Each structure stands twice: as C-alpha cells, then as structure tokens.
C-alpha cells in the first residue's frame, strides 16, 4: 500500500461544475498537506497547502483536511477547460524534509 | 525570473555515460530537494539539503547517484554509469524552512538514456 493514495481517474466534469479530488495518507504523524497541478510534460505547480483540520479557500479552490480520517481533498469550483491537468497530493511528515506524493488524479474539464 | 531554474532542460545520453544536472533555487530559500518522476507516477524523493548539508538521502538511491550543494546555493546531481532505467524527469524544488516547508519546483530536466 502506498503512503499517499489518490484515485488515478480520469475524472471528467463539464465546464462550470465542481471537481472533487481526494487523497488519503497512511502516516498519522503527517503535518503538512499540499496540492499541486501538473500539466503534461511540465513540472508540478503549487496550488494550495493546508496544515489544520477544516477548510481553506483560495479563489476557486478549497482544500479540506480531516486528520482523524487521514483524508485531504481539493474542490475546484466553476471548473474551466484550463483546469484539465493531473493533480498531485503531497504530504510532509514533520514540516521538514521530503514530501511524499501520490500518483495523481487526471482531471478533464469538458467545454 | 526569481523561480527555481534547472539546466539542462533535456539530456540524451548513451548507457554508461555520466551526466550532471544543475539546480538554482529561489534565492532566499535554504532548503533544496531533488525528486525523480516517471510517466504516470508522482515525484519520488531522492535527497535534500539544508544550506550546504545533505540531510536525507533516499535508500532507493544507488551509489551511482551523488548530489552536492557546496556553498548552500546551487546544487548538482550527478548520475554515473547511466542505465536505461534512469530515464526520467529530474525535478528540483526549494523551500524556506519555518514556512511549513512549502516546496516550489523548477521546470525539470528530462533525461533519456539510450
């Protein structure tokens, strides 16, 4: 079992809909959680980070963290075709050092 | 441009050759990371530095891989005696300690070993 699990998808939503991306992690000591967007052939681009239980909103993006359930999610509201990419979930154990990544969820937003 | 930069962006080499990649982090960042990513997989941690000290190295990293950050600024990653299995995207990221270790990635170096 991988330390960070994501549904590989592909996830397809119509333009304007809400896309929901999920991630679970195995290490209860994990403290920092990150979402990256990665276009094909490009490097990961940081979208959001979250450290505390609850919701964190930034524009059209909302990250949700539930440490008891070891679950972190990303909601994308008003999805646009330009949001079509692979979304990577990353987890840090001790706020210092390496990130452990899931293998990503591929999102397609259809016009 | 004040982001992370990597050089070269692409490298094609023959099996058995040595290759070296360079990473220049965001100037005020004291932590620098190397990851490797293959198609369909998430980035895999290789090693990281805080200033010039190499603090962690993945046990998956063979002795053919070595990284340095001699003055706590740029870093190099060398792969000796390359193998076809080394073909991947090599990603560098940097962060500022005490800010939750939020890492920002460079554009990557794509290595192809023939």
PDB file of N, CA, C and O in Angstrom, chain A residues 52-104:
ATOM      1  N   UNK A  52      -4.102  22.604   9.051  1.00  0.00           N
ATOM      2  CA  UNK A  52      -5.052  22.389  10.137  1.00  0.00           C
ATOM      3  C   UNK A  52      -6.325  21.763   9.626  1.00  0.00           C
ATOM      4  O   UNK A  52      -6.716  21.967   8.469  1.00  0.00           O
ATOM      5  N   UNK A  53      -6.977  21.013  10.494  1.00  0.00           N
ATOM      6  CA  UNK A  53      -8.265  20.426  10.139  1.00  0.00           C
ATOM      7  C   UNK A  53      -9.246  21.505   9.692  1.00  0.00           C
ATOM      8  O   UNK A  53      -9.246  22.628  10.213  1.00  0.00           O
ATOM      9  N   UNK A  54     -10.085  21.140   8.725  1.00  0.00           N
ATOM     10  CA  UNK A  54     -11.097  22.071   8.259  1.00  0.00           C
ATOM     11  C   UNK A  54     -10.882  22.437   6.807  1.00  0.00           C
ATOM     12  O   UNK A  54     -10.243  21.717   6.060  1.00  0.00           O
ATOM     13  N   UNK A  55     -11.448  23.559   6.434  1.00  0.00           N
ATOM     14  CA  UNK A  55     -11.411  24.026   5.054  1.00  0.00           C
ATOM     15  C   UNK A  55     -10.501  25.233   4.915  1.00  0.00           C
ATOM     16  O   UNK A  55     -10.409  26.070   5.819  1.00  0.00           O
ATOM     17  N   UNK A  56      -9.875  25.331   3.761  1.00  0.00           N
ATOM     18  CA  UNK A  56      -9.099  26.512   3.406  1.00  0.00           C
ATOM     19  C   UNK A  56      -9.438  26.875   1.977  1.00  0.00           C
ATOM     20  O   UNK A  56      -9.346  26.035   1.085  1.00  0.00           O
ATOM     21  N   UNK A  57      -9.844  28.120   1.775  1.00  0.00           N
ATOM     22  CA  UNK A  57     -10.306  28.548   0.461  1.00  0.00           C
ATOM     23  C   UNK A  57      -9.333  29.539  -0.156  1.00  0.00           C
ATOM     24  O   UNK A  57      -8.776  30.409   0.531  1.00  0.00           O
ATOM     25  N   UNK A  58      -9.133  29.404  -1.462  1.00  0.00           N
ATOM     26  CA  UNK A  58      -8.299  30.342  -2.211  1.00  0.00           C
ATOM     27  C   UNK A  58      -8.882  30.438  -3.606  1.00  0.00           C
ATOM     28  O   UNK A  58      -8.662  29.570  -4.443  1.00  0.00           O
ATOM     29  N   UNK A  59      -9.665  31.501  -3.825  1.00  0.00           N
ATOM     30  CA  UNK A  59     -10.305  31.665  -5.123  1.00  0.00           C
ATOM     31  C   UNK A  59     -11.277  30.531  -5.402  1.00  0.00           C
ATOM     32  O   UNK A  59     -12.161  30.250  -4.590  1.00  0.00           O
ATOM     33  N   UNK A  60     -11.086  29.856  -6.522  1.00  0.00           N
ATOM     34  CA  UNK A  60     -11.988  28.754  -6.895  1.00  0.00           C
ATOM     35  C   UNK A  60     -11.613  27.437  -6.224  1.00  0.00           C
ATOM     36  O   UNK A  60     -12.314  26.438  -6.394  1.00  0.00           O
ATOM     37  N   UNK A  61     -10.535  27.433  -5.479  1.00  0.00           N
ATOM     38  CA  UNK A  61     -10.032  26.201  -4.872  1.00  0.00           C
ATOM     39  C   UNK A  61     -10.325  26.164  -3.368  1.00  0.00           C
ATOM     40  O   UNK A  61     -10.176  27.175  -2.677  1.00  0.00           O
ATOM     41  N   UNK A  62     -10.743  24.998  -2.897  1.00  0.00           N
ATOM     42  CA  UNK A  62     -10.914  24.763  -1.468  1.00  0.00           C
ATOM     43  C   UNK A  62     -10.239  23.448  -1.102  1.00  0.00           C
ATOM     44  O   UNK A  62     -10.539  22.414  -1.706  1.00  0.00           O
ATOM     45  N   UNK A  63      -9.338  23.514  -0.137  1.00  0.00           N
ATOM     46  CA  UNK A  63      -8.730  22.301   0.392  1.00  0.00           C
ATOM     47  C   UNK A  63      -9.422  21.947   1.696  1.00  0.00           C
ATOM     48  O   UNK A  63      -9.755  22.831   2.488  1.00  0.00           O
ATOM     49  N   UNK A  64      -9.648  20.662   1.902  1.00  0.00           N
ATOM     50  CA  UNK A  64     -10.300  20.177   3.109  1.00  0.00           C
ATOM     51  C   UNK A  64      -9.404  19.115   3.735  1.00  0.00           C
ATOM     52  O   UNK A  64      -8.936  18.216   3.047  1.00  0.00           O
ATOM     53  N   UNK A  65      -9.206  19.225   5.047  1.00  0.00           N
ATOM     54  CA  UNK A  65      -8.340  18.286   5.754  1.00  0.00           C
ATOM     55  C   UNK A  65      -9.081  17.685   6.928  1.00  0.00           C
ATOM     56  O   UNK A  65      -9.693  18.409   7.719  1.00  0.00           O
ATOM     57  N   UNK A  66      -8.999  16.369   7.055  1.00  0.00           N
ATOM     58  CA  UNK A  66      -9.564  15.648   8.181  1.00  0.00           C
ATOM     59  C   UNK A  66      -8.494  14.682   8.670  1.00  0.00           C
ATOM     60  O   UNK A  66      -8.321  13.602   8.114  1.00  0.00           O
ATOM     61  N   UNK A  67      -7.761  15.088   9.690  1.00  0.00           N
ATOM     62  CA  UNK A  67      -6.650  14.269  10.171  1.00  0.00           C
ATOM     63  C   UNK A  67      -7.128  12.992  10.832  1.00  0.00           C
ATOM     64  O   UNK A  67      -6.450  11.966  10.777  1.00  0.00           O
ATOM     65  N   UNK A  68      -8.286  13.016  11.467  1.00  0.00           N
ATOM     66  CA  UNK A  68      -8.809  11.810  12.111  1.00  0.00           C
ATOM     67  C   UNK A  68      -9.071  10.714  11.083  1.00  0.00           C
ATOM     68  O   UNK A  68      -8.811   9.529  11.331  1.00  0.00           O
ATOM     69  N   UNK A  69      -9.559  11.119   9.918  1.00  0.00           N
ATOM     70  CA  UNK A  69      -9.837  10.164   8.851  1.00  0.00           C
ATOM     71  C   UNK A  69      -8.665  10.017   7.893  1.00  0.00           C
ATOM     72  O   UNK A  69      -8.737   9.213   6.949  1.00  0.00           O
ATOM     73  N   UNK A  70      -7.599  10.812   8.117  1.00  0.00           N
ATOM     74  CA  UNK A  70      -6.406  10.777   7.258  1.00  0.00           C
ATOM     75  C   UNK A  70      -6.789  11.009   5.802  1.00  0.00           C
ATOM     76  O   UNK A  70      -6.445  10.225   4.907  1.00  0.00           O
ATOM     77  N   UNK A  71      -7.443  12.118   5.602  1.00  0.00           N
ATOM     78  CA  UNK A  71      -8.086  12.398   4.322  1.00  0.00           C
ATOM     79  C   UNK A  71      -7.912  13.878   4.011  1.00  0.00           C
ATOM     80  O   UNK A  71      -8.126  14.732   4.886  1.00  0.00           O
ATOM     81  N   UNK A  72      -7.531  14.167   2.791  1.00  0.00           N
ATOM     82  CA  UNK A  72      -7.444  15.553   2.331  1.00  0.00           C
ATOM     83  C   UNK A  72      -8.050  15.621   0.929  1.00  0.00           C
ATOM     84  O   UNK A  72      -7.882  14.685   0.129  1.00  0.00           O
ATOM     85  N   UNK A  73      -8.780  16.675   0.672  1.00  0.00           N
ATOM     86  CA  UNK A  73      -9.435  16.799  -0.625  1.00  0.00           C
ATOM     87  C   UNK A  73      -9.222  18.188  -1.193  1.00  0.00           C
ATOM     88  O   UNK A  73      -8.854  19.129  -0.487  1.00  0.00           O
ATOM     89  N   UNK A  74      -9.482  18.286  -2.491  1.00  0.00           N
ATOM     90  CA  UNK A  74      -9.408  19.560  -3.201  1.00  0.00           C
ATOM     91  C   UNK A  74     -10.686  19.708  -4.012  1.00  0.00           C
ATOM     92  O   UNK A  74     -11.023  18.807  -4.797  1.00  0.00           O
ATOM     93  N   UNK A  75     -11.370  20.812  -3.809  1.00  0.00           N
ATOM     94  CA  UNK A  75     -12.550  21.127  -4.599  1.00  0.00           C
ATOM     95  C   UNK A  75     -12.200  22.273  -5.540  1.00  0.00           C
ATOM     96  O   UNK A  75     -11.591  23.262  -5.116  1.00  0.00           O
ATOM     97  N   UNK A  76     -12.592  22.121  -6.788  1.00  0.00           N
ATOM     98  CA  UNK A  76     -12.402  23.177  -7.772  1.00  0.00           C
ATOM     99  C   UNK A  76     -13.791  23.595  -8.230  1.00  0.00           C
ATOM    100  O   UNK A  76     -14.514  22.812  -8.854  1.00  0.00           O
ATOM    101  N   UNK A  77     -14.149  24.827  -7.903  1.00  0.00           N
ATOM    102  CA  UNK A  77     -15.458  25.338  -8.303  1.00  0.00           C
ATOM    103  C   UNK A  77     -15.365  25.982  -9.674  1.00  0.00           C
ATOM    104  O   UNK A  77     -14.300  26.459 -10.088  1.00  0.00           O
ATOM    105  N   UNK A  78     -16.528  26.015 -10.372  1.00  0.00           N
ATOM    106  CA  UNK A  78     -16.576  26.645 -11.693  1.00  0.00           C
ATOM    107  C   UNK A  78     -15.420  26.151 -12.564  1.00  0.00           C
ATOM    108  O   UNK A  78     -14.616  26.942 -13.083  1.00  0.00           O
ATOM    109  N   UNK A  79     -15.312  24.852 -12.696  1.00  0.00           N
ATOM    110  CA  UNK A  79     -14.183  24.254 -13.426  1.00  0.00           C
ATOM    111  C   UNK A  79     -14.103  24.786 -14.851  1.00  0.00           C
ATOM    112  O   UNK A  79     -15.122  24.975 -15.531  1.00  0.00           O
ATOM    113  N   UNK A  80     -12.873  25.022 -15.290  1.00  0.00           N
ATOM    114  CA  UNK A  80     -12.597  25.534 -16.617  1.00  0.00           C
ATOM    115  C   UNK A  80     -11.767  24.517 -17.405  1.00  0.00           C
ATOM    116  O   UNK A  80     -11.012  23.740 -16.808  1.00  0.00           O
ATOM    117  N   UNK A  81     -11.870  24.530 -18.733  1.00  0.00           N
ATOM    118  CA  UNK A  81     -11.023  23.619 -19.521  1.00  0.00           C
ATOM    119  C   UNK A  81      -9.540  23.749 -19.192  1.00  0.00           C
ATOM    120  O   UNK A  81      -8.807  22.756 -19.248  1.00  0.00           O
ATOM    121  N   UNK A  82      -9.109  24.945 -18.799  1.00  0.00           N
ATOM    122  CA  UNK A  82      -7.699  25.148 -18.440  1.00  0.00           C
ATOM    123  C   UNK A  82      -7.317  24.440 -17.132  1.00  0.00           C
ATOM    124  O   UNK A  82      -6.131  24.331 -16.806  1.00  0.00           O
ATOM    125  N   UNK A  83      -8.311  23.959 -16.387  1.00  0.00           N
ATOM    126  CA  UNK A  83      -8.029  23.191 -15.170  1.00  0.00           C
ATOM    127  C   UNK A  83      -7.685  21.736 -15.496  1.00  0.00           C
ATOM    128  O   UNK A  83      -7.295  20.974 -14.606  1.00  0.00           O
ATOM    129  N   UNK A  84      -7.846  21.341 -16.740  1.00  0.00           N
ATOM    130  CA  UNK A  84      -7.537  19.967 -17.142  1.00  0.00           C
ATOM    131  C   UNK A  84      -6.046  19.707 -16.947  1.00  0.00           C
ATOM    132  O   UNK A  84      -5.201  20.350 -17.574  1.00  0.00           O
ATOM    133  N   UNK A  85      -5.736  18.785 -16.064  1.00  0.00           N
ATOM    134  CA  UNK A  85      -4.347  18.514 -15.682  1.00  0.00           C
ATOM    135  C   UNK A  85      -4.352  17.310 -14.740  1.00  0.00           C
ATOM    136  O   UNK A  85      -5.406  16.768 -14.409  1.00  0.00           O
ATOM    137  N   UNK A  86      -3.163  16.942 -14.301  1.00  0.00           N
ATOM    138  CA  UNK A  86      -3.042  15.949 -13.239  1.00  0.00           C
ATOM    139  C   UNK A  86      -2.819  16.678 -11.923  1.00  0.00           C
ATOM    140  O   UNK A  86      -1.988  17.599 -11.850  1.00  0.00           O
ATOM    141  N   UNK A  87      -3.561  16.281 -10.904  1.00  0.00           N
ATOM    142  CA  UNK A  87      -3.463  16.931  -9.594  1.00  0.00           C
ATOM    143  C   UNK A  87      -2.783  15.971  -8.624  1.00  0.00           C
ATOM    144  O   UNK A  87      -3.233  14.838  -8.423  1.00  0.00           O
ATOM    145  N   UNK A  88      -1.700  16.453  -8.051  1.00  0.00           N
ATOM    146  CA  UNK A  88      -0.878  15.652  -7.154  1.00  0.00           C
ATOM    147  C   UNK A  88      -1.112  16.078  -5.708  1.00  0.00           C
ATOM    148  O   UNK A  88      -1.065  17.269  -5.398  1.00  0.00           O
ATOM    149  N   UNK A  89      -1.316  15.109  -4.856  1.00  0.00           N
ATOM    150  CA  UNK A  89      -1.408  15.325  -3.423  1.00  0.00           C
ATOM    151  C   UNK A  89      -0.045  14.994  -2.818  1.00  0.00           C
ATOM    152  O   UNK A  89       0.580  13.986  -3.183  1.00  0.00           O
ATOM    153  N   UNK A  90       0.439  15.835  -1.914  1.00  0.00           N
ATOM    154  CA  UNK A  90       1.737  15.602  -1.274  1.00  0.00           C
ATOM    155  C   UNK A  90       1.605  15.802   0.227  1.00  0.00           C
ATOM    156  O   UNK A  90       0.847  16.663   0.684  1.00  0.00           O
ATOM    157  N   UNK A  91       2.355  15.027   0.963  1.00  0.00           N
ATOM    158  CA  UNK A  91       2.259  15.021   2.425  1.00  0.00           C
ATOM    159  C   UNK A  91       3.661  15.108   3.012  1.00  0.00           C
ATOM    160  O   UNK A  91       4.583  14.425   2.549  1.00  0.00           O
ATOM    161  N   UNK A  92       3.835  15.983   4.014  1.00  0.00           N
ATOM    162  CA  UNK A  92       5.096  16.050   4.767  1.00  0.00           C
ATOM    163  C   UNK A  92       4.857  15.523   6.166  1.00  0.00           C
ATOM    164  O   UNK A  92       3.859  15.877   6.805  1.00  0.00           O
ATOM    165  N   UNK A  93       5.806  14.745   6.652  1.00  0.00           N
ATOM    166  CA  UNK A  93       5.633  14.132   7.968  1.00  0.00           C
ATOM    167  C   UNK A  93       5.898  15.098   9.098  1.00  0.00           C
ATOM    168  O   UNK A  93       5.187  15.161  10.062  1.00  0.00           O
ATOM    169  N   UNK A  94       6.939  15.895   8.986  1.00  0.00           N
ATOM    170  CA  UNK A  94       7.367  16.657  10.156  1.00  0.00           C
ATOM    171  C   UNK A  94       7.658  18.117   9.845  1.00  0.00           C
ATOM    172  O   UNK A  94       8.455  18.746  10.509  1.00  0.00           O
ATOM    173  N   UNK A  95       6.984  18.654   8.813  1.00  0.00           N
ATOM    174  CA  UNK A  95       7.206  20.037   8.399  1.00  0.00           C
ATOM    175  C   UNK A  95       8.658  20.312   8.032  1.00  0.00           C
ATOM    176  O   UNK A  95       9.072  21.454   7.980  1.00  0.00           O
ATOM    177  N   UNK A  96       9.408  19.273   7.818  1.00  0.00           N
ATOM    178  CA  UNK A  96      10.800  19.475   7.441  1.00  0.00           C
ATOM    179  C   UNK A  96      11.241  18.310   6.597  1.00  0.00           C
ATOM    180  O   UNK A  96      11.177  17.172   7.031  1.00  0.00           O
ATOM    181  N   UNK A  97      11.683  18.589   5.412  1.00  0.00           N
ATOM    182  CA  UNK A  97      12.193  17.499   4.606  1.00  0.00           C
ATOM    183  C   UNK A  97      11.264  17.083   3.497  1.00  0.00           C
ATOM    184  O   UNK A  97      10.422  17.848   3.046  1.00  0.00           O
ATOM    185  N   UNK A  98      11.390  15.866   3.115  1.00  0.00           N
ATOM    186  CA  UNK A  98      10.790  15.385   1.892  1.00  0.00           C
ATOM    187  C   UNK A  98       9.268  15.418   1.922  1.00  0.00           C
ATOM    188  O   UNK A  98       8.632  15.293   2.960  1.00  0.00           O
ATOM    189  N   UNK A  99       8.713  15.583   0.724  1.00  0.00           N
ATOM    190  CA  UNK A  99       7.294  15.377   0.513  1.00  0.00           C
ATOM    191  C   UNK A  99       7.094  13.993  -0.086  1.00  0.00           C
ATOM    192  O   UNK A  99       7.878  13.552  -0.921  1.00  0.00           O
ATOM    193  N   UNK A 100       6.031  13.327   0.356  1.00  0.00           N
ATOM    194  CA  UNK A 100       5.632  12.056  -0.246  1.00  0.00           C
ATOM    195  C   UNK A 100       4.414  12.316  -1.110  1.00  0.00           C
ATOM    196  O   UNK A 100       3.419  12.876  -0.628  1.00  0.00           O
ATOM    197  N   UNK A 101       4.508  11.947  -2.367  1.00  0.00           N
ATOM    198  CA  UNK A 101       3.476  12.264  -3.341  1.00  0.00           C
ATOM    199  C   UNK A 101       2.621  11.050  -3.661  1.00  0.00           C
ATOM    200  O   UNK A 101       3.113   9.910  -3.686  1.00  0.00           O
ATOM    201  N   UNK A 102       1.338  11.312  -3.941  1.00  0.00           N
ATOM    202  CA  UNK A 102       0.530  10.320  -4.611  1.00  0.00           C
ATOM    203  C   UNK A 102       0.847  10.324  -6.097  1.00  0.00           C
ATOM    204  O   UNK A 102       1.632  11.146  -6.585  1.00  0.00           O
ATOM    205  N   UNK A 103       0.229   9.395  -6.807  1.00  0.00           N
ATOM    206  CA  UNK A 103       0.499   9.303  -8.247  1.00  0.00           C
ATOM    207  C   UNK A 103      -0.389  10.213  -9.085  1.00  0.00           C
ATOM    208  O   UNK A 103      -0.264  10.245 -10.314  1.00  0.00           O
ATOM    209  N   UNK A 104      -1.271  10.961  -8.421  1.00  0.00           N
ATOM    210  CA  UNK A 104      -2.038  11.960  -9.133  1.00  0.00           C
ATOM    211  C   UNK A 104      -3.374  11.481  -9.655  1.00  0.00           C
ATOM    212  O   UNK A 104      -3.579  10.291  -9.910  1.00  0.00           O
TER     213      UNK A 104
END
